[in-house]
Amino acid sequence: METPGPGFNIYRVRYDGAQMELLENVSETTGLGLGVHVTINPKDAQSYFVTDGQKDIAACFDRNSSTVRAALKYDWASNSPNLSDCWQKGGTLKISKIYPDPKSGKFDYEGTKGQKIEWEMVPMGELYVEEGTIPGDSAHTLTGADGTIWHPSGRWAATVVRLCGGIAILDAEKNFDPVAFLQFNKDSPDQYEVTKIDKDHWEVKFDRVFSPGHEIGFSPDGKFLCMMNNLRENNCGVFDSSDPDPTKWRKIAHIEDPLWRGKYPNPFHMVFSLDGSKLYLSVLHPAPAASGSMVVDTKTWTIKKEIQGIGPDLQTPAITYDGKYLLAPFSGFQRLSSGIAVVDTATDELLGILPSSGGHHDCVVIPTELKHMKHTRSCTL
């Protein structure tokens, strides 16, 4: 990859023990140039989602053949013509299945094709779109659908729709058809109805959107589902997702802290402890302040402890598969002081920092067994 072209690519690589070997550019094979978030089906590890918040496309790929099992496009039709209140005043979320050209067998979304905005919304950057500070050809139709996670069983997939403050639940057994839309804002209904227009089109109508959202995650047993409400609310919403029917999942709590006011600080990323008894939240403070981690009791959904002053721009935490350690990379944006924090999960004390230069965004502990998958970022982003 000496001269990669503009836009996103999806590379299949193999590690031979000494270096990474490039096997395939899946974007060239399929015509889908997507990024940012990649998650693997925890049921069998034979498929994966790539979801792009600039193109508003989520696609599920077969791991071995690189064929596209399903591709969905998310578009926004606002009730208001003004960009400044394009989402707050409500509108219609349009979800469509998209297909490759029958002759070429490829989609037409390579490189930068299909981008609605010129660069990705940075974390906590959702309001930049309505403020008009992110240029693009179709900012007013943006939904910010940039990540899809899996239920730990692999039965359901869930696409975060950042600008709508909620998630679309997809049926993995029915070609990922949308079946429910969960709304995590504190004053909103628990769900908005998903209306099927025809075989390949669905709509969700919103009266208003109270606040954009960010990352989402299932507990390892699949009984709870969390999402960060950022910028206008600054809390972490919790749904009971134990019912076999997602249309019956309901909000049961909001994790809040008196300091989470205004845009910063706010809850950012999350991961559950191995037994699901604790939820770890990375809490983002603005530069140059150091970010920290909140420890939440999942029996009461209350904050037990805050580990303060870890480092700038604390990112996606991960749990080691023996359950003993929390790993939390920091300096995803600034790249001035970066490393990986190590926390003892028995005491929730910071043990130290593993130096690592260059900055980080996400953190993954590579699974060695299929049972590890339900504890990875595939289920908790």
Short mmCIF file of C-alpha atoms in Angstrom, two decimals:
data_model
loop_
_atom_site.label_atom_id
_atom_site.label_comp_id
_atom_site.label_asym_id
_atom_site.label_seq_id
_atom_site.Cartn_x
_atom_site.Cartn_y
_atom_site.Cartn_z
CA MET A 1 0.00 0.00 0.00
CA GLU A 2 2.47 2.60 -1.19
CA THR A 3 0.07 5.09 -2.79
CA PRO A 4 -3.44 4.50 -1.44
CA GLY A 5 -6.16 6.58 -3.07
CA PRO A 6 -8.49 8.98 -1.25
CA GLY A 7 -11.36 7.68 0.85
CA PHE A 8 -11.75 4.54 2.91
CA ASN A 9 -10.55 1.03 2.15
CA ILE A 10 -11.18 -2.27 3.89
CA TYR A 11 -8.10 -4.46 4.00
CA ARG A 12 -7.96 -8.16 4.83
CA VAL A 13 -4.58 -8.95 6.35
CA ARG A 14 -2.84 -11.91 7.94
CA TYR A 15 -0.10 -11.76 10.54
CA ASP A 16 2.60 -14.33 9.78
CA GLY A 17 4.41 -13.91 13.09
CA ALA A 18 6.72 -11.19 11.85
CA GLN A 19 4.71 -8.80 9.69
CA MET A 20 1.25 -8.04 8.33
CA GLU A 21 0.53 -9.62 4.94
CA LEU A 22 -2.04 -7.93 2.70
CA LEU A 23 -4.52 -10.48 1.32
CA GLU A 24 -7.25 -8.35 -0.25
CA ASN A 25 -8.70 -4.88 -0.55
CA VAL A 26 -12.36 -5.69 0.11
CA SER A 27 -13.39 -2.21 -1.03
CA GLU A 28 -12.01 -2.88 -4.49
CA THR A 29 -13.65 -6.32 -4.59
CA THR A 30 -17.10 -5.09 -3.57
CA GLY A 31 -17.15 -1.40 -4.52
CA LEU A 32 -17.83 -0.38 -0.90
CA GLY A 33 -15.19 2.02 0.41
CA LEU A 34 -16.28 2.19 4.05
CA GLY A 35 -14.86 3.05 7.48
CA VAL A 36 -14.63 3.65 10.52
CA HIS A 37 -16.00 0.99 12.83
CA VAL A 38 -15.57 -2.74 12.26
CA THR A 39 -17.29 -5.38 14.42
CA ILE A 40 -17.29 -9.18 14.12
CA ASN A 41 -20.31 -11.45 14.59
CA PRO A 42 -19.77 -13.05 18.03
CA LYS A 43 -21.91 -16.07 17.15
CA ASP A 44 -19.43 -17.68 14.76
CA ALA A 45 -16.88 -14.98 13.78
CA GLN A 46 -17.69 -15.63 10.12
CA SER A 47 -19.05 -12.20 9.20
CA TYR A 48 -18.40 -8.59 10.12
CA PHE A 49 -20.00 -5.15 9.87
CA VAL A 50 -18.28 -2.03 8.57
CA THR A 51 -20.26 1.17 9.16
CA ASP A 52 -19.42 4.57 7.71
CA GLY A 53 -20.76 7.76 9.29
CA GLN A 54 -19.77 9.98 6.35
CA LYS A 55 -21.64 7.89 3.80
CA ASP A 56 -24.29 6.63 6.27
CA ILE A 57 -23.83 3.05 5.05
CA ALA A 58 -23.63 -0.13 7.14
CA ALA A 59 -22.64 -3.35 5.37
CA CYS A 60 -22.21 -6.91 6.58
CA PHE A 61 -19.46 -8.87 4.83
CA ASP A 62 -18.76 -12.59 4.71
CA ARG A 63 -15.38 -13.21 6.29
CA ASN A 64 -14.13 -15.84 3.83
CA SER A 65 -15.61 -14.80 0.49
CA SER A 66 -15.85 -11.01 1.12
CA THR A 67 -19.34 -11.05 -0.39
CA VAL A 68 -21.79 -8.50 0.98
CA ARG A 69 -24.52 -10.22 2.98
CA ALA A 70 -26.53 -7.02 3.39
CA ALA A 71 -25.99 -3.27 2.96
CA LEU A 72 -28.17 -0.54 4.46
CA LYS A 73 -28.16 3.19 3.79
CA TYR A 74 -29.46 5.73 6.33
CA ASP A 75 -30.78 9.14 5.22
CA TRP A 76 -32.42 12.06 7.04
CA ALA A 77 -35.34 14.16 5.77
CA SER A 78 -35.79 17.08 8.16
CA ASN A 79 -38.98 18.89 9.13
CA SER A 80 -37.00 22.14 8.89
CA PRO A 81 -35.14 23.64 5.91
CA ASN A 82 -32.62 25.27 8.26
CA LEU A 83 -29.40 23.39 9.00
CA SER A 84 -29.25 24.88 12.50
CA ASP A 85 -32.36 22.99 13.63
CA CYS A 86 -32.34 20.28 10.98
CA TRP A 87 -32.41 17.48 13.60
CA GLN A 88 -33.77 19.18 16.70
CA LYS A 89 -37.12 19.88 15.04
CA GLY A 90 -37.52 16.27 13.98
CA GLY A 91 -37.93 14.59 10.65
CA THR A 92 -37.89 11.18 9.03
CA LEU A 93 -35.11 8.62 9.16
CA LYS A 94 -35.14 6.67 5.88
CA ILE A 95 -33.49 3.24 5.88
CA SER A 96 -32.90 1.50 2.55
CA LYS A 97 -31.35 -1.77 1.43
CA ILE A 98 -28.86 -1.11 -1.35
CA TYR A 99 -27.53 -3.60 -3.89
CA PRO A 100 -24.58 -3.91 -6.30
CA ASP A 101 -24.87 -3.32 -10.01
CA PRO A 102 -26.17 -6.58 -11.52
CA LYS A 103 -23.67 -6.44 -14.38
CA SER A 104 -20.47 -5.65 -12.52
CA GLY A 105 -21.51 -7.19 -9.21
CA LYS A 106 -20.06 -4.14 -7.46
CA PHE A 107 -21.43 -1.17 -5.54
CA ASP A 108 -20.54 2.36 -6.61
CA TYR A 109 -19.17 3.65 -3.31
CA GLU A 110 -15.41 3.30 -3.70
CA GLY A 111 -13.05 6.02 -2.47
CA THR A 112 -14.91 9.17 -1.52
CA LYS A 113 -18.05 8.42 -3.57
CA GLY A 114 -21.20 8.89 -1.52
CA GLN A 115 -19.66 11.04 1.22
CA LYS A 116 -22.18 13.49 2.63
CA ILE A 117 -19.58 15.40 4.66
CA GLU A 118 -15.91 15.99 3.91
CA TRP A 119 -14.55 14.53 7.13
CA GLU A 120 -15.81 12.34 9.92
CA MET A 121 -17.60 13.89 12.87
CA VAL A 122 -15.00 13.75 15.61
CA PRO A 123 -16.23 12.44 18.97
CA MET A 124 -18.38 15.15 20.54
CA GLY A 125 -18.47 16.82 17.12
CA GLU A 126 -22.11 16.14 16.28
CA LEU A 127 -23.11 19.78 16.74
CA TYR A 128 -20.49 20.87 14.19
CA VAL A 129 -22.83 19.61 11.46
CA GLU A 130 -25.77 21.81 12.45
CA GLU A 131 -23.38 24.70 13.07
CA GLY A 132 -22.25 24.41 9.45
CA THR A 133 -18.57 23.96 10.26
CA ILE A 134 -18.25 20.57 8.53
CA PRO A 135 -18.56 21.05 4.76
CA GLY A 136 -20.08 18.49 2.45
CA ASP A 137 -22.38 17.81 -0.47
CA SER A 138 -25.32 16.62 1.60
CA ALA A 139 -24.87 17.53 5.27
CA HIS A 140 -28.61 18.08 5.74
CA THR A 141 -29.32 14.39 4.99
CA LEU A 142 -26.69 13.12 7.45
CA THR A 143 -27.67 10.66 10.19
CA GLY A 144 -24.22 9.88 11.54
CA ALA A 145 -24.72 6.10 11.30
CA ASP A 146 -21.10 5.16 11.99
CA GLY A 147 -21.10 1.99 14.07
CA THR A 148 -22.96 -1.32 14.23
CA ILE A 149 -22.58 -3.67 17.18
CA TRP A 150 -23.87 -7.19 17.77
CA HIS A 151 -25.99 -8.73 20.49
CA PRO A 152 -23.64 -11.17 22.31
CA SER A 153 -25.63 -14.08 20.89
CA GLY A 154 -25.36 -12.71 17.35
CA ARG A 155 -29.17 -12.68 17.12
CA TRP A 156 -29.45 -8.90 16.64
CA ALA A 157 -27.31 -6.11 15.26
CA ALA A 158 -27.64 -2.47 16.33
CA THR A 159 -26.59 0.57 14.29
CA VAL A 160 -25.92 3.75 16.24
CA VAL A 161 -27.55 6.76 14.53
CA ARG A 162 -25.67 9.58 16.22
CA LEU A 163 -27.66 12.60 15.08
CA CYS A 164 -30.97 10.92 15.98
CA GLY A 165 -29.82 10.01 19.49
CA GLY A 166 -30.72 6.34 19.14
CA ILE A 167 -30.11 3.01 17.47
CA ALA A 168 -31.74 0.89 14.78
CA ILE A 169 -32.15 -2.77 15.75
CA LEU A 170 -31.55 -5.14 12.82
CA ASP A 171 -32.76 -8.75 12.58
CA ALA A 172 -29.70 -10.88 11.79
CA GLU A 173 -31.92 -13.86 10.91
CA LYS A 174 -33.93 -11.88 8.33
CA ASN A 175 -31.20 -10.30 6.24
CA PHE A 176 -30.75 -7.49 8.78
CA ASP A 177 -34.19 -5.93 8.27
CA PRO A 178 -34.80 -3.02 10.71
CA VAL A 179 -37.32 -4.05 13.37
CA ALA A 180 -37.09 -1.36 16.09
CA PHE A 181 -35.63 2.05 16.85
CA LEU A 182 -34.56 2.72 20.45
CA GLN A 183 -34.33 6.34 21.61
CA PHE A 184 -31.97 6.98 24.53
CA ASN A 185 -32.63 10.67 25.23
CA LYS A 186 -33.97 11.19 28.73
CA ASP A 187 -37.23 12.95 27.82
CA SER A 188 -37.99 11.04 24.63
CA PRO A 189 -40.22 7.99 24.13
CA ASP A 190 -38.44 4.66 24.61
CA GLN A 191 -38.99 3.75 20.98
CA TYR A 192 -40.10 5.24 17.70
CA GLU A 193 -42.05 2.97 15.37
CA VAL A 194 -40.28 1.49 12.36
CA THR A 195 -42.68 1.54 9.38
CA LYS A 196 -42.02 -0.80 6.47
CA ILE A 197 -42.66 1.01 3.17
CA ASP A 198 -41.83 -1.90 0.87
CA LYS A 199 -39.38 -4.81 0.67
CA ASP A 200 -36.30 -2.62 0.84
CA HIS A 201 -37.42 0.62 2.54
CA TRP A 202 -38.33 1.62 6.09
CA GLU A 203 -39.07 4.94 7.82
CA VAL A 204 -38.90 6.23 11.37
CA LYS A 205 -40.62 9.57 12.10
CA PHE A 206 -39.38 11.83 14.91
CA ASP A 207 -41.25 14.74 16.48
CA ARG A 208 -37.91 16.10 17.71
CA VAL A 209 -34.42 14.99 18.71
CA PHE A 210 -33.40 16.09 22.19
CA SER A 211 -29.69 15.29 21.96
CA PRO A 212 -27.27 13.46 19.69
CA GLY A 213 -25.75 10.24 20.94
CA HIS A 214 -22.48 8.41 20.58
CA GLU A 215 -21.26 4.93 21.51
CA ILE A 216 -23.38 1.90 22.45
CA GLY A 217 -22.90 -1.51 24.05
CA PHE A 218 -24.61 -4.71 25.24
CA SER A 219 -23.80 -6.35 28.56
CA PRO A 220 -22.10 -9.77 28.11
CA ASP A 221 -25.37 -11.60 28.89
CA GLY A 222 -27.31 -9.40 26.46
CA LYS A 223 -29.78 -8.27 29.14
CA PHE A 224 -28.83 -4.58 29.03
CA LEU A 225 -28.03 -2.08 26.30
CA CYS A 226 -26.37 1.30 26.90
CA MET A 227 -25.84 4.43 24.82
CA MET A 228 -24.11 7.73 25.52
CA ASN A 229 -26.29 10.84 25.24
CA ASN A 230 -23.77 13.58 24.57
CA LEU A 231 -23.56 17.35 24.28
CA ARG A 232 -27.13 18.36 25.18
CA GLU A 233 -27.76 15.80 27.92
CA ASN A 234 -24.47 14.18 28.98
CA ASN A 235 -25.62 10.92 30.48
CA CYS A 236 -25.57 7.21 29.67
CA GLY A 237 -28.99 5.73 28.96
CA VAL A 238 -29.74 2.11 29.87
CA PHE A 239 -32.31 -0.22 28.28
CA ASP A 240 -33.55 -3.57 29.55
CA SER A 241 -32.93 -5.76 26.48
CA SER A 242 -33.79 -9.11 28.05
CA ASP A 243 -37.09 -9.65 26.19
CA PRO A 244 -36.80 -11.80 23.04
CA ASP A 245 -38.79 -9.11 21.18
CA PRO A 246 -36.75 -5.89 20.68
CA THR A 247 -39.92 -3.81 20.30
CA LYS A 248 -40.48 -4.48 24.01
CA TRP A 249 -37.09 -3.24 25.19
CA ARG A 250 -37.51 -0.30 27.57
CA LYS A 251 -35.42 2.40 29.25
CA ILE A 252 -34.75 1.68 32.91
CA ALA A 253 -32.05 4.17 33.98
CA HIS A 254 -29.78 7.07 33.11
CA ILE A 255 -26.28 7.20 34.58
CA GLU A 256 -25.48 10.79 35.51
CA ASP A 257 -22.92 12.83 37.39
CA PRO A 258 -23.37 16.43 38.62
CA LEU A 259 -20.18 17.43 36.80
CA TRP A 260 -21.49 16.32 33.40
CA ARG A 261 -22.90 19.66 32.32
CA GLY A 262 -22.60 21.55 29.05
CA LYS A 263 -20.50 19.95 26.34
CA TYR A 264 -17.75 18.70 28.69
CA PRO A 265 -16.96 16.56 30.54
CA ASN A 266 -19.09 13.72 29.26
CA PRO A 267 -19.28 9.92 29.13
CA PHE A 268 -17.66 8.72 25.95
CA HIS A 269 -16.85 4.99 25.51
CA MET A 270 -17.73 1.92 27.58
CA VAL A 271 -16.97 -1.70 28.39
CA PHE A 272 -18.50 -4.14 30.88
CA SER A 273 -16.59 -6.25 33.38
CA LEU A 274 -16.40 -9.93 32.50
CA ASP A 275 -19.27 -10.85 34.84
CA GLY A 276 -21.31 -7.78 33.86
CA SER A 277 -21.44 -6.47 37.43
CA LYS A 278 -19.60 -3.26 36.53
CA LEU A 279 -19.67 -0.86 33.62
CA TYR A 280 -16.56 1.21 32.90
CA LEU A 281 -17.11 4.56 31.19
CA SER A 282 -14.33 6.70 29.77
CA VAL A 283 -15.12 10.32 30.66
CA LEU A 284 -13.82 12.90 28.22
CA HIS A 285 -12.50 16.24 29.46
CA PRO A 286 -11.53 19.03 27.05
CA ALA A 287 -7.87 19.68 26.29
CA PRO A 288 -5.57 20.18 28.06
CA ALA A 289 -7.32 18.44 30.98
CA ALA A 290 -6.78 14.72 31.52
CA SER A 291 -9.69 12.33 31.07
CA GLY A 292 -10.69 9.56 33.46
CA SER A 293 -12.86 6.50 33.95
CA MET A 294 -16.11 6.01 35.85
CA VAL A 295 -16.94 2.69 37.52
CA VAL A 296 -20.69 1.98 37.52
CA ASP A 297 -22.57 -0.62 39.58
CA THR A 298 -24.93 -2.35 37.13
CA LYS A 299 -27.27 -3.53 39.89
CA THR A 300 -28.21 0.05 40.76
CA TRP A 301 -26.78 1.92 37.73
CA THR A 302 -25.03 4.31 40.08
CA ILE A 303 -21.43 5.53 40.02
CA LYS A 304 -19.16 3.68 42.44
CA LYS A 305 -15.88 5.41 41.76
CA GLU A 306 -14.04 7.77 39.45
CA ILE A 307 -10.47 7.15 38.37
CA GLN A 308 -9.30 10.66 37.57
CA GLY A 309 -6.44 12.19 35.63
CA ILE A 310 -5.43 9.23 33.46
CA GLY A 311 -4.48 11.08 30.28
CA PRO A 312 -5.80 13.24 27.44
CA ASP A 313 -8.62 11.96 25.23
CA LEU A 314 -9.31 8.63 26.90
CA GLN A 315 -10.65 6.24 24.26
CA THR A 316 -12.24 2.79 23.96
CA PRO A 317 -11.47 0.60 27.01
CA ALA A 318 -11.07 -3.18 26.80
CA ILE A 319 -11.17 -6.01 29.35
CA THR A 320 -8.58 -8.79 29.40
CA TYR A 321 -10.23 -12.19 29.08
CA ASP A 322 -9.16 -13.32 32.53
CA GLY A 323 -11.18 -10.36 33.82
CA LYS A 324 -8.28 -8.95 35.82
CA TYR A 325 -7.40 -5.79 33.94
CA LEU A 326 -8.98 -2.84 32.18
CA LEU A 327 -6.92 -1.38 29.35
CA ALA A 328 -7.69 2.19 28.31
CA PRO A 329 -5.76 3.97 25.52
CA PHE A 330 -5.51 7.75 25.57
CA SER A 331 -4.53 10.65 23.28
CA GLY A 332 -6.64 9.71 20.32
CA PHE A 333 -6.80 13.29 19.03
CA GLN A 334 -3.87 15.25 20.40
CA ARG A 335 -1.06 12.70 19.99
CA LEU A 336 1.05 14.73 22.39
CA SER A 337 1.02 12.37 25.35
CA SER A 338 -0.23 8.88 24.57
CA GLY A 339 -0.25 5.49 26.21
CA ILE A 340 -2.40 2.68 27.55
CA ALA A 341 -3.64 2.84 31.13
CA VAL A 342 -3.85 -0.42 33.09
CA VAL A 343 -6.46 -0.69 35.86
CA ASP A 344 -6.80 -3.53 38.38
CA THR A 345 -10.49 -4.54 38.17
CA ALA A 346 -10.44 -6.09 41.66
CA THR A 347 -9.63 -2.76 43.30
CA ASP A 348 -10.36 -0.36 40.41
CA GLU A 349 -6.99 1.25 41.04
CA LEU A 350 -4.74 2.60 38.29
CA LEU A 351 -1.67 0.34 38.18
CA GLY A 352 0.31 2.32 35.65
CA ILE A 353 0.76 3.44 32.06
CA LEU A 354 2.18 1.51 29.11
CA PRO A 355 3.95 4.13 26.97
CA SER A 356 2.91 4.09 23.32
CA SER A 357 3.63 6.91 20.91
CA GLY A 358 1.57 8.17 18.00
CA GLY A 359 -1.89 8.43 19.52
CA HIS A 360 -4.71 5.90 19.66
CA HIS A 361 -8.41 5.62 19.02
CA ASP A 362 -9.79 2.13 19.66
CA CYS A 363 -8.43 -0.72 21.73
CA VAL A 364 -8.92 -4.45 21.08
CA VAL A 365 -7.63 -7.47 22.96
CA ILE A 366 -7.39 -10.17 20.26
CA PRO A 367 -9.72 -13.10 21.11
CA THR A 368 -8.21 -16.59 21.08
CA GLU A 369 -11.53 -18.39 21.72
CA LEU A 370 -15.02 -17.81 20.36
CA LYS A 371 -16.40 -17.32 23.89
CA HIS A 372 -14.20 -14.22 24.21
CA MET A 373 -16.14 -12.49 21.43
CA LYS A 374 -19.03 -11.38 23.64
CA HIS A 375 -16.57 -9.28 25.66
CA THR A 376 -15.01 -7.50 22.68
CA ARG A 377 -15.80 -4.22 20.94
CA SER A 378 -18.04 -6.24 18.64
CA CYS A 379 -20.65 -6.03 21.40
CA THR A 380 -19.48 -2.88 23.19
CA LEU A 381 -18.16 0.01 21.12
#
